[in-house]
Coordinates of N, CA and C in Angstrom, one line a residue:
M13 N 0.4 -1.1 -0.1 CA -0.1 0.1 0.2 C 1.2 1.1 -0.2
A14 N 2.5 1.0 0.7 CA 2.8 2.3 1.0 C 3.9 2.4 -0.3
A15 N 4.3 1.4 -0.6 CA 4.2 1.3 -2.8 C 3.5 2.3 -3.6
D16 N 2.0 1.8 -2.9 CA 1.4 2.7 -4.8 C 1.3 3.8 -4.1
A17 N 1.5 4.3 -2.8 CA 1.2 5.6 -2.7 C 2.0 6.0 -2.8
T18 N 3.2 6.0 -2.8 CA 4.4 6.7 -3.6 C 4.7 6.7 -4.5
T19 N 4.1 5.6 -5.6 CA 4.0 5.7 -7.0 C 2.6 7.0 -7.6
D20 N 1.3 7.1 -7.2 CA 0.5 7.7 -7.4 C 1.4 9.0 -6.7
A21 N 1.7 9.3 -5.6 CA 2.9 10.5 -5.5 C 3.7 11.3 -6.4
T22 N 4.6 10.3 -6.9 CA 5.2 10.6 -8.1 C 4.6 11.0 -9.3
A23 N 3.8 10.6 -9.6 CA 3.0 10.3 -11.0 C 2.3 11.6 -10.6
A24 N 1.9 12.1 -9.8 CA 1.2 13.7 -9.6 C 1.9 14.8 -9.7
A25 N 3.7 14.4 -9.4 CA 4.1 15.9 -9.0 C 4.2 15.4 -10.5
E26 N 4.6 14.2 -10.9 CA 5.6 14.6 -12.5 C 4.2 15.7 -13.4
D27 N 2.6 14.6 -13.4 CA 1.7 16.0 -14.0 C 1.6 16.9 -13.9
T28 N 2.3 17.2 -12.6 CA 2.1 18.7 -12.5 C 3.1 19.4 -13.2
E29 N 3.9 18.9 -13.1 CA 5.7 19.2 -13.7 C 5.3 19.6 -14.9
A30 N 4.6 18.8 -15.4 CA 4.3 19.0 -17.3 C 3.2 19.6 -17.8
E31 N 2.4 20.0 -16.7 CA 1.7 21.0 -16.8 C 2.3 22.2 -16.7
E32 N 3.4 22.8 -16.1 CA 4.0 23.7 -15.4 C 4.6 24.0 -16.9
Q33 N 5.6 22.7 -16.8 CA 6.6 23.0 -18.4 C 5.4 23.3 -19.7
K34 N 4.9 23.1 -20.1 CA 3.7 23.2 -21.3 C 3.3 24.4 -20.6
E35 N 3.0 24.8 -20.0 CA 2.3 26.5 -19.6 C 3.5 27.5 -20.3
T36 N 4.8 27.2 -19.9 CA 5.9 28.0 -20.0 C 6.4 27.6 -21.4
D37 N 6.3 26.8 -21.5 CA 6.1 26.3 -23.8 C 5.0 27.7 -24.8
E38 N 4.0 27.6 -24.0 CA 3.0 28.5 -24.4 C 3.3 29.8 -24.1
R39 N 3.4 29.4 -23.8 CA 4.1 31.6 -23.4 C 5.7 31.7 -24.1
R40 N 6.2 30.9 -24.5 CA 7.3 31.5 -25.4 C 7.4 31.1 -26.7
E41 N 5.9 30.2 -27.2 CA 5.4 30.1 -28.2 C 4.8 31.3 -28.9
A42 N 4.2 31.6 -27.9 CA 3.5 32.8 -28.2 C 4.1 34.4 -28.3
L43 N 5.8 34.1 -27.7 CA 6.4 34.9 -27.7 C 6.6 35.6 -29.7
L44 N 7.4 34.0 -30.3 CA 7.7 33.0 -30.9 C 6.5 33.9 -32.3
S45 N 5.2 33.3 -31.6 CA 4.2 33.3 -33.1 C 4.5 35.3 -33.0
E46 N 4.0 35.3 -31.4 CA 4.0 37.6 -32.2 C 5.4 38.0 -33.2
L47 N 6.4 37.5 -32.4 CA 7.9 37.1 -33.4 C 7.4 37.3 -35.2
S48 N 7.1 36.0 -35.6 CA 7.0 35.2 -36.3 C 5.8 36.4 -37.5
S49 N 4.9 36.9 -36.9 CA 3.8 37.5 -37.3 C 3.9 39.1 -38.0
A50 N 5.2 39.4 -37.2 CA 5.3 40.8 -37.5 C 6.6 40.2 -38.8
L51 N 8.0 39.4 -38.8 CA 8.8 39.5 -39.4 C 8.2 38.3 -40.4
G52 N 7.7 37.4 -40.7 CA 6.9 36.2 -42.0 C 8.2 35.7 -41.8
D53 N 8.6 35.4 -42.8 CA 9.2 34.3 -43.6 C 10.8 34.7 -43.1
S54 N 11.1 36.1 -42.5 CA 12.3 36.2 -42.1 C 13.5 35.7 -40.6
V55 N 11.7 35.0 -40.1 CA 12.5 34.4 -38.5 C 12.7 32.8 -39.3
L56 N 13.7 32.6 -39.6 CA 14.4 31.6 -40.0 C 14.2 30.5 -39.5
A57 N 14.7 30.3 -37.7 CA 14.6 28.5 -36.7 C 14.5 29.9 -35.7
T58 N 13.6 28.8 -34.8 CA 13.5 29.0 -33.1 C 14.0 28.2 -32.9
H59 N 14.5 28.3 -31.6 CA 14.2 27.1 -30.5 C 13.9 27.5 -28.7
I60 N 13.2 26.7 -28.5 CA 13.1 26.8 -26.9 C 13.6 26.2 -25.8
D61 N 13.8 26.6 -24.8 CA 14.8 25.4 -23.6 C 12.9 26.0 -22.8
P62 N 12.5 25.2 -22.6 CA 11.2 24.9 -22.2 C 11.6 25.8 -20.4
G63 N 10.7 26.6 -20.3 CA 11.4 27.6 -18.5 C 12.2 27.8 -18.5
R64 N 13.2 28.0 -19.7 CA 13.7 29.0 -19.1 C 14.0 29.9 -20.6
D65 N 14.2 29.3 -21.9 CA 14.5 31.0 -22.6 C 14.6 30.3 -23.8
V66 N 14.2 31.6 -24.9 CA 13.9 31.6 -26.0 C 15.2 32.1 -26.9
W67 N 15.2 31.4 -28.1 CA 15.9 32.0 -29.3 C 15.7 31.9 -30.7
A68 N 15.9 33.0 -31.5 CA 15.5 33.3 -33.0 C 16.5 33.6 -33.7
R69 N 16.6 33.0 -34.7 CA 17.5 33.4 -35.6 C 16.8 34.2 -37.1
V70 N 16.7 35.5 -37.4 CA 16.7 36.4 -38.3 C 17.3 36.3 -39.5
A71 N 16.5 36.5 -40.2 CA 17.4 36.9 -41.8 C 18.7 38.3 -41.7
I72 N 19.2 38.5 -41.7 CA 20.1 39.7 -42.2 C 19.6 41.0 -42.0
D73 N 18.2 41.4 -43.6 CA 17.9 42.2 -44.0 C 16.8 42.4 -43.0
A74 N 16.3 41.5 -41.8 CA 15.5 41.7 -41.0 C 16.1 42.1 -39.7
W75 N 16.9 42.5 -39.9 CA 18.0 42.3 -38.1 C 17.8 43.5 -37.7
A76 N 17.5 45.1 -38.5 CA 17.4 46.2 -37.6 C 15.4 46.3 -37.6
E77 N 15.0 45.8 -38.2 CA 13.9 45.8 -38.0 C 12.6 44.8 -37.3
A78 N 13.8 44.0 -36.8 CA 13.6 42.5 -35.8 C 13.6 43.4 -34.1
A79 N 14.9 44.2 -34.1 CA 14.2 44.6 -32.6 C 13.5 46.2 -32.6
E80 N 13.3 46.4 -34.0 CA 11.7 47.4 -34.0 C 10.7 47.0 -32.9
V81 N 10.9 45.4 -33.5 CA 9.3 44.9 -33.5 C 9.9 44.4 -32.0
V82 N 10.6 43.6 -32.1 CA 11.1 43.7 -30.3 C 10.2 44.5 -29.4
R83 N 11.1 45.7 -29.5 CA 10.7 47.2 -28.3 C 10.1 47.7 -28.9
H84 N 9.1 47.7 -29.9 CA 8.2 48.4 -29.6 C 6.3 48.0 -30.3
R85 N 6.8 46.8 -30.2 CA 5.4 46.0 -30.8 C 5.9 44.8 -29.0
M86 N 6.9 44.0 -28.6 CA 6.4 43.2 -27.7 C 6.5 43.8 -26.9
G87 N 7.6 44.5 -26.8 CA 8.2 45.4 -25.6 C 9.6 44.9 -24.8
A88 N 10.1 44.8 -25.5 CA 10.9 44.5 -24.7 C 12.1 45.6 -24.8
R89 N 11.7 46.7 -23.7 CA 12.4 47.2 -23.6 C 14.2 47.5 -23.2
Y90 N 14.6 46.8 -22.8 CA 15.7 46.4 -21.9 C 16.7 45.5 -23.0
F91 N 17.4 46.2 -23.4 CA 18.8 46.0 -24.2 C 20.3 45.3 -23.2
G92 N 20.1 43.8 -23.2 CA 21.7 43.4 -22.5 C 22.8 43.6 -22.9
F93 N 22.7 43.2 -24.4 CA 24.0 42.9 -25.9 C 24.1 42.5 -26.4
L94 N 24.9 43.5 -27.8 CA 25.0 42.3 -28.7 C 26.3 41.9 -28.7
S95 N 26.8 41.3 -30.2 CA 28.2 41.2 -29.9 C 27.9 40.1 -30.9
V96 N 29.2 40.2 -31.5 CA 29.8 38.5 -32.5 C 29.9 37.3 -32.2
I97 N 30.3 36.5 -33.0 CA 30.8 35.2 -33.0 C 31.2 34.4 -34.1
D98 N 32.7 33.9 -34.0 CA 33.6 33.5 -35.0 C 33.6 31.8 -34.9
W99 N 32.1 30.9 -35.5 CA 32.1 29.6 -35.5 C 33.3 28.7 -36.4
M100 N 34.5 29.7 -36.9 CA 35.0 28.9 -37.4 C 36.2 27.9 -36.7
P101 N 36.1 26.8 -36.5 CA 37.5 26.0 -35.5 C 39.1 27.0 -36.3
S102 N 39.6 27.1 -35.1 CA 41.2 27.9 -34.8 C 42.0 27.3 -35.5
P103 N 42.5 27.3 -36.6 CA 43.5 27.1 -37.5 C 44.8 26.6 -37.4
F104 N 44.7 27.3 -36.2 CA 46.2 26.8 -35.2 C 46.1 26.2 -34.3
G105 N 45.0 25.3 -33.8 CA 44.9 24.1 -32.9 C 45.0 25.0 -32.2
R106 N 44.8 23.9 -31.1 CA 45.4 24.1 -29.4 C 46.7 24.3 -28.5
S107 N 47.1 25.8 -29.5 CA 48.5 26.2 -29.2 C 48.8 26.1 -27.6
M108 N 48.2 26.6 -27.0 CA 48.7 27.0 -25.9 C 48.0 26.0 -24.4
D109 N 47.8 24.6 -24.8 CA 47.6 23.3 -24.1 C 48.2 23.5 -23.2
S110 N 47.8 23.4 -21.4 CA 48.4 23.0 -20.6 C 49.1 21.1 -20.5
E111 N 49.9 21.5 -19.2 CA 50.3 20.5 -19.4 C 49.1 19.0 -19.1
V112 N 47.9 19.2 -18.3 CA 47.4 18.6 -18.1 C 45.8 18.3 -19.3
D113 N 46.4 19.1 -19.7 CA 45.3 18.7 -21.5 C 46.3 18.1 -21.5
K114 N 47.3 18.1 -22.5 CA 48.2 16.8 -22.9 C 47.8 15.4 -21.9
A115 N 48.2 15.5 -20.5 CA 47.8 14.2 -20.5 C 46.7 13.7 -20.9
L116 N 45.6 14.6 -20.5 CA 44.0 14.1 -21.1 C 43.7 13.5 -22.5
G117 N 44.6 14.1 -23.5 CA 44.8 13.7 -24.6 C 43.8 14.3 -25.3
T118 N 43.4 15.5 -24.6 CA 42.5 16.7 -25.4 C 43.8 17.4 -26.5
D119 N 44.8 17.6 -26.2 CA 45.6 19.0 -27.1 C 45.6 18.7 -28.3
G120 N 45.2 19.2 -29.4 CA 46.1 18.4 -31.1 C 44.7 18.4 -31.7
D121 N 43.5 17.9 -31.2 CA 42.6 17.3 -32.3 C 41.5 18.6 -32.4
S122 N 42.0 20.1 -33.5 CA 40.9 20.3 -34.2 C 41.6 20.7 -35.1
G123 N 41.9 19.5 -35.8 CA 41.7 18.8 -37.2 C 43.1 19.8 -38.3
T124 N 43.8 20.4 -37.4 CA 44.6 21.4 -37.7 C 46.1 20.6 -39.1
D125 N 46.3 19.6 -38.8 CA 47.2 18.2 -39.7 C 46.7 18.5 -40.5
E126 N 48.6 18.3 -42.0 CA 47.7 18.7 -43.3 C 47.0 17.8 -44.1
T127 N 47.5 16.3 -43.1 CA 46.6 15.5 -43.2 C 45.0 14.9 -43.5
D128 N 44.6 16.0 -42.0 CA 43.3 16.1 -41.5 C 42.5 16.7 -42.2
E129 N 41.4 16.5 -42.6 CA 40.2 17.7 -43.3 C 40.5 18.6 -42.0
P130 N 39.8 19.5 -42.6 CA 38.8 21.2 -42.0 C 38.0 20.7 -41.2
A131 N 38.2 21.2 -40.0 CA 37.4 20.8 -39.2 C 36.0 21.9 -38.9
E132 N 35.0 21.2 -39.3 CA 33.3 21.2 -39.5 C 32.8 22.4 -38.4
M133 N 32.0 23.5 -38.9 CA 31.7 24.8 -38.3 C 30.3 24.0 -37.6
H134 N 30.5 24.6 -36.4 CA 29.1 24.0 -35.9 C 28.7 25.0 -35.2
H135 N 26.9 25.1 -35.6 CA 26.4 26.9 -35.0 C 25.8 26.2 -33.6
G136 N 25.1 27.7 -33.3 CA 24.2 27.6 -32.0 C 22.6 26.7 -32.0
V137 N 22.3 26.7 -31.0 CA 20.2 26.3 -30.9 C 19.9 26.2 -32.5
T138 N 20.4 27.3 -33.0 CA 19.6 27.8 -33.6 C 19.9 27.6 -35.3
G139 N 20.8 27.2 -35.6 CA 22.0 26.8 -37.2 C 22.4 27.7 -37.9
G140 N 22.9 28.1 -38.6 CA 23.5 28.8 -39.2 C 24.2 28.1 -40.5
E141 N 24.0 29.4 -41.8 CA 25.0 29.4 -42.8 C 26.1 30.2 -43.1
S142 N 26.6 30.9 -41.5 CA 27.9 31.6 -42.3 C 28.6 31.8 -40.9
R143 N 30.3 31.7 -41.4 CA 31.1 31.9 -40.6 C 31.1 32.8 -39.1
F144 N 30.8 34.1 -39.4 CA 30.1 34.9 -38.5 C 28.9 34.7 -38.1
Q145 N 28.1 35.4 -36.7 CA 27.0 35.6 -36.5 C 26.6 36.5 -35.6
V146 N 25.9 37.7 -36.0 CA 25.9 38.8 -35.0 C 24.6 38.0 -33.7
F147 N 24.7 38.2 -32.5 CA 23.1 37.8 -31.8 C 23.3 38.8 -30.3
A148 N 22.1 38.7 -30.2 CA 21.7 39.9 -28.9 C 21.2 39.5 -28.1
R149 N 21.0 40.4 -27.3 CA 19.8 39.6 -25.9 C 19.4 41.0 -25.4
V150 N 17.8 40.9 -25.9 CA 16.9 42.1 -25.1 C 15.8 41.1 -23.7
A151 N 14.3 41.8 -23.0 CA 14.0 41.7 -22.3 C 12.8 42.4 -22.0
K152 N 12.1 41.9 -21.3 CA 11.0 42.9 -21.5 C 10.5 42.4 -19.2
V153 N 11.1 44.0 -18.7 CA 11.2 43.5 -17.5 C 10.0 44.7 -16.7
G154 N 10.4 44.5 -15.5 CA 9.5 45.4 -15.0 C 7.8 44.8 -14.2
D155 N 7.5 44.2 -15.3 CA 6.3 42.9 -15.1 C 6.1 41.8 -14.6
P156 N 6.2 41.0 -13.4 CA 7.0 39.8 -12.3 C 6.0 39.2 -13.6
E157 N 4.7 39.8 -13.6 CA 3.4 39.1 -14.7 C 4.1 38.6 -16.2
D158 N 4.8 39.1 -16.6 CA 5.2 38.9 -18.0 C 6.4 39.8 -18.3
H159 N 7.2 38.7 -17.5 CA 9.1 39.3 -17.7 C 9.7 38.3 -18.8
W160 N 9.7 38.5 -19.7 CA 10.8 37.4 -20.5 C 12.3 37.8 -21.1
G161 N 12.6 37.3 -21.6 CA 14.2 37.6 -22.1 C 14.6 36.1 -23.6
I162 N 14.5 37.4 -24.8 CA 15.2 36.6 -25.4 C 16.1 36.5 -26.5
T163 N 16.9 36.5 -27.3 CA 18.2 35.8 -27.7 C 18.0 36.0 -29.4
L164 N 18.0 36.9 -30.1 CA 18.1 37.3 -31.3 C 19.4 37.1 -32.2
V165 N 20.1 36.2 -33.4 CA 20.4 36.1 -33.5 C 20.5 35.9 -35.1
S166 N 21.5 36.2 -35.8 CA 21.5 36.5 -37.9 C 22.5 36.1 -38.2
D167 N 23.1 35.7 -39.1 CA 24.0 35.3 -40.3 C 24.5 36.4 -40.4
I168 N 26.1 36.3 -40.5 CA 26.5 37.7 -41.5 C 27.7 37.3 -42.6
P169 N 26.0 38.6 -43.6 CA 27.3 37.6 -44.8 C 28.5 38.3 -45.3
E170 N 28.9 38.1 -46.4 CA 30.4 38.1 -46.9 C 31.1 39.7 -46.6
S171 N 30.4 40.6 -47.4 CA 30.8 41.3 -46.7 C 30.6 42.3 -45.8
L172 N 30.5 41.3 -44.4 CA 31.0 41.7 -43.0 C 29.6 42.9 -42.7
E173 N 28.9 42.7 -43.0 CA 28.4 44.5 -42.3 C 26.4 43.8 -42.0
V174 N 26.2 44.4 -41.2 CA 24.7 44.6 -40.3 C 24.7 45.7 -40.1
P175 N 22.8 45.8 -40.0 CA 22.5 46.8 -40.1 C 22.8 47.2 -38.0
T176 N 22.4 48.8 -38.0 CA 23.3 48.3 -36.6 C 22.1 48.7 -35.9
W177 N 21.5 48.9 -35.1 CA 20.5 48.8 -33.4 C 20.5 50.2 -33.1
T178 N 21.2 50.8 -33.5 CA 22.1 52.0 -32.0 C 20.3 52.6 -32.7
N179 N 20.0 53.2 -33.6 CA 18.5 53.7 -33.4 C 17.7 53.3 -33.0
T180 N 17.1 51.4 -32.4 CA 16.5 51.8 -32.2 C 16.9 51.2 -29.9
Y181 N 17.8 51.0 -29.6 CA 18.9 50.6 -28.9 C 19.7 51.0 -28.4
A182 N 19.5 52.6 -27.7 CA 20.9 53.3 -28.0 C 22.2 53.0 -27.3
G183 N 21.8 51.5 -26.3 CA 22.5 51.0 -25.5 C 23.1 50.0 -26.2
A184 N 23.5 49.9 -27.6 CA 24.2 48.9 -28.8 C 25.0 49.2 -29.3
D185 N 25.4 51.4 -29.0 CA 25.9 51.5 -29.7 C 27.5 51.7 -29.1
W186 N 27.9 50.9 -27.9 CA 29.4 50.7 -27.5 C 29.2 49.0 -27.8
H187 N 28.8 48.5 -27.7 CA 28.6 47.0 -27.9 C 28.9 47.0 -29.3
E188 N 28.5 47.5 -30.6 CA 29.0 47.2 -31.7 C 30.1 47.8 -32.1
R189 N 31.0 48.8 -31.5 CA 32.0 49.4 -31.8 C 33.0 48.2 -31.3
E190 N 32.7 47.6 -30.1 CA 33.7 46.7 -29.6 C 33.9 45.3 -30.6
A191 N 32.3 44.9 -31.2 CA 32.4 43.9 -31.9 C 33.2 44.7 -33.7
W192 N 32.8 45.9 -34.1 CA 33.9 45.6 -35.3 C 35.1 45.9 -35.1
E193 N 35.2 46.7 -33.7 CA 36.8 46.9 -33.6 C 37.4 44.9 -33.9
M194 N 36.8 43.7 -32.8 CA 37.3 42.7 -32.0 C 37.3 41.9 -33.8
Y195 N 36.0 42.1 -33.9 CA 35.8 40.7 -35.4 C 35.7 41.8 -36.7
G196 N 35.7 42.9 -36.9 CA 35.3 43.2 -38.8 C 34.6 43.7 -38.8
V197 N 33.3 43.3 -37.8 CA 32.2 44.1 -38.6 C 31.7 44.9 -39.5
T198 N 31.1 46.5 -39.6 CA 30.8 47.3 -39.6 C 29.2 47.0 -39.7
F199 N 29.2 48.4 -38.8 CA 27.7 48.1 -38.7 C 26.8 49.7 -39.2
T200 N 26.2 49.3 -40.1 CA 25.7 50.3 -41.5 C 24.5 51.3 -40.3
G201 N 25.1 52.1 -40.4 CA 24.4 53.3 -39.6 C 24.7 53.3 -37.8
H202 N 25.4 53.2 -38.1 CA 26.2 53.7 -36.7 C 26.6 55.0 -36.3
P203 N 26.6 55.7 -35.3 CA 26.8 57.0 -35.8 C 28.6 57.3 -35.3
G204 N 28.9 56.2 -34.9 CA 30.8 56.5 -35.4 C 31.5 55.6 -34.6
L205 N 31.7 54.6 -35.6 CA 32.4 53.7 -35.0 C 34.1 53.2 -35.2
R206 N 34.7 53.5 -33.9 CA 36.3 54.4 -33.5 C 36.7 52.7 -32.7
H207 N 38.2 52.9 -32.4 CA 38.9 52.0 -31.4 C 37.4 51.6 -30.2
I208 N 37.8 51.1 -29.1 CA 38.2 51.3 -27.7 C 39.1 50.5 -27.1
Y209 N 39.5 49.9 -27.2 CA 40.6 48.7 -26.7 C 42.1 48.9 -27.3
L210 N 42.1 48.8 -28.8 CA 43.3 49.5 -29.5 C 43.8 50.5 -29.8
P211 N 44.4 50.6 -30.4 CA 45.6 51.8 -30.9 C 44.7 51.9 -32.4
G212 N 44.7 53.1 -32.5 CA 43.7 53.3 -33.9 C 44.8 53.2 -35.4
D213 N 46.0 52.6 -35.1 CA 46.5 52.4 -36.7 C 46.8 50.6 -36.1
F214 N 46.3 49.8 -35.3 CA 46.2 48.7 -35.0 C 45.5 47.7 -36.4
E215 N 46.1 46.8 -36.6 CA 45.9 45.8 -37.9 C 45.4 44.8 -37.5
G216 N 43.9 43.9 -37.9 CA 44.2 43.2 -37.4 C 42.9 43.1 -36.6
N217 N 42.0 42.0 -36.2 CA 40.8 42.1 -35.1 C 41.0 40.6 -34.7
P218 N 41.6 41.3 -33.2 CA 42.1 40.0 -32.3 C 41.2 39.0 -32.0
L219 N 39.6 39.2 -31.7 CA 38.4 38.1 -31.9 C 38.7 36.7 -32.5
R220 N 39.3 37.5 -33.7 CA 39.1 36.6 -35.2 C 39.7 34.6 -34.6
K221 N 38.7 33.6 -35.0 CA 39.5 32.5 -35.2 C 41.1 32.2 -36.1
D222 N 41.2 33.6 -37.0 CA 42.3 33.4 -37.8 C 43.2 34.7 -37.5
F223 N 43.2 35.0 -35.5 CA 44.5 36.0 -35.0 C 45.4 35.3 -34.9
P224 N 46.2 35.4 -35.2 CA 47.2 34.6 -34.3 C 47.7 35.7 -33.3
L225 N 48.1 34.7 -31.9 CA 48.1 35.7 -31.0 C 50.1 35.0 -30.8
I226 N 50.7 35.8 -31.7 CA 52.1 35.3 -31.9 C 52.6 35.7 -30.6
A227 N 51.9 36.9 -29.6 CA 52.9 36.9 -27.9 C 52.4 36.3 -27.5
R228 N 51.9 35.0 -27.6 CA 51.2 33.7 -26.9 C 52.1 32.8 -27.2
M229 N 52.7 32.9 -29.1 CA 53.3 31.7 -29.2 C 54.2 32.0 -28.4
V230 N 54.6 33.2 -28.5 CA 56.4 33.1 -27.8 C 56.5 32.5 -26.4
K231 N 55.7 33.6 -25.4 CA 55.8 33.4 -23.9 C 54.2 32.8 -24.2
P232 N 54.2 31.7 -23.0 CA 52.6 31.5 -22.8 C 51.8 31.9 -22.3
W233 N 51.1 31.6 -22.4 CA 49.1 32.5 -21.3 C 50.0 31.9 -20.1
P234 N 49.7 33.4 -19.0 CA 50.4 33.5 -18.0 C 49.2 32.1 -17.0
G235 N 47.6 32.4 -17.3 CA 47.2 31.1 -16.9 C 47.2 30.0 -17.2
I236 N 48.1 29.8 -17.7 CA 48.6 28.2 -18.8 C 49.0 27.6 -17.8
V237 N 49.4 27.1 -16.5 CA 50.6 26.3 -15.8 C 50.2 25.3 -15.7
D238 N 51.4 24.6 -15.7 CA 51.4 23.4 -14.9 C 51.7 22.5 -13.8
V239 N 50.7 22.1 -13.5 CA 49.4 22.0 -12.3 C 50.1 20.3 -11.8
E240 N 51.3 19.9 -10.6 CA 51.2 19.0 -10.3 C 49.6 18.5 -9.8
A241 N 50.3 16.8 -9.6 CA 49.1 16.1 -9.6 C 49.3 15.5 -8.1
L242 N 47.5 15.8 -7.5 CA 47.6 15.4 -6.2 C 48.4 14.8 -6.1
P243 N 49.0 14.1 -4.0 CA 48.9 12.9 -3.4 C 48.4 11.6 -4.1
E244 N 49.2 10.8 -3.8 CA 48.4 9.0 -3.8 C 48.2 9.4 -1.8
V245 N 46.6 9.0 -1.9 CA 46.5 8.6 -0.7 C 46.3 7.6 -0.3
E246 N 47.8 7.6 0.7 CA 47.7 5.9 1.6 C 46.4 4.7 1.5
P247 N 46.7 4.0 2.0 CA 45.2 2.9 2.2 C 45.8 3.0 3.4
A248 N 44.1 2.5 3.8 CA 43.9 2.7 5.3 C 44.4 1.8 5.5
A249 N 44.8 1.5 7.3 CA 45.6 1.7 7.7 C 44.3 -0.2 8.2
D250 N 44.7 -1.8 8.2 CA 43.7 -2.8 8.9 C 43.2 -2.1 10.2
P251 N 42.0 -2.0 10.8 CA 41.0 -1.7 11.6 C 41.5 -2.3 12.8
G252 N 41.7 -3.7 12.9 CA 43.0 -4.1 13.4 C 44.2 -3.7 14.5
T253 N 44.3 -2.7 13.6 CA 45.0 -2.1 14.4 C 45.7 -0.6 15.1
D254 N 44.0 0.3 14.7 CA 44.4 1.5 14.9 C 44.3 2.1 16.3
T255 N 44.7 2.4 16.5 CA 44.3 3.0 17.9 C 43.3 3.7 18.3
P256 N 43.1 3.6 19.6 CA 42.1 4.2 20.2 C 41.3 5.6 19.6
D257 N 42.4 6.6 19.8 CA 42.5 7.9 18.8 C 42.3 7.9 17.5
G258 N 42.4 7.2 16.4 CA 42.5 6.9 15.4 C 43.9 7.6 14.7
S259 N 44.8 6.9 15.3 CA 45.8 8.1 14.8 C 46.4 7.2 13.9
G260 N 46.3 5.9 13.7 CA 46.9 5.4 12.7 C 47.1 3.7 13.2
T261 N 47.8 3.4 13.3 CA 49.1 2.3 13.6 C 48.9 2.4 14.8
A262 N 48.6 1.4 15.5 CA 48.9 0.6 17.0 C 50.5 0.9 18.1
D263 N 50.8 1.6 18.7 CA 51.8 1.5 19.0 C 52.2 -0.1 19.7
D264 N 54.1 -0.6 19.2 CA 53.8 -1.9 19.1 C 55.0 -2.3 20.4
G265 N 55.0 -1.0 21.3 CA 55.1 -1.7 22.5 C 56.4 -0.4 23.1
G266 N 56.8 0.0 21.5 CA 58.3 0.4 22.0 C 58.4 2.1 22.0
G267 N 57.3 2.6 22.4 CA 57.5 3.8 22.9 C 58.3 5.4 21.8
S268 N 58.4 6.0 22.5 CA 59.1 7.0 21.8 C 60.1 8.1 22.9

């Protein structure tokens, strides 16, 4: 009887959890439905993590419009961040592995050997067709009953040009400057793309996977250190020889 009661309680809890998850799914499905009704076929792919988050990949031609829709039509007035990601595997491999990586056999697995095929690009949960993608996080806040966030993603074309979001979210200004500086992506319509971190005459874009970190090839990154192995644990003493105070092997009478 007790086992049956436990089984019934477990089933009831699972049913409740399933209902709550369904409600959460419906909530985020409604967000995607509203976005799709505004952008149409420009919504290329979506993904929902039930009860946690939602993503949508939109065509680059609709990138600026997507910002307008989520802010003014859907109420996501809070701008979190905007950045770029380079999905290309590093052509230099894992050149700064620690001794721990080498011992675990995780170094040199990027397919950079001349006899290996080029490593394949793997995109995020909404997929992708390009090496570079732009992504941004916005949210609707202030209403405990209607609080949500969404991550928007778009493939960046070979021209490396993306419409600016600064006309909709003023906070995107700094983020687009950083992405331009670090990845070489131009945000068309931005009021003033200029360096934040690097000297004005700096050449290259340091966060691209194909940017060689020459200084670190000469001198390894300080954070990569050789970690000493933990000392071996001595086997436990025979229980029959333990001292009353648990300090180890019983005294054989020799004393000290």
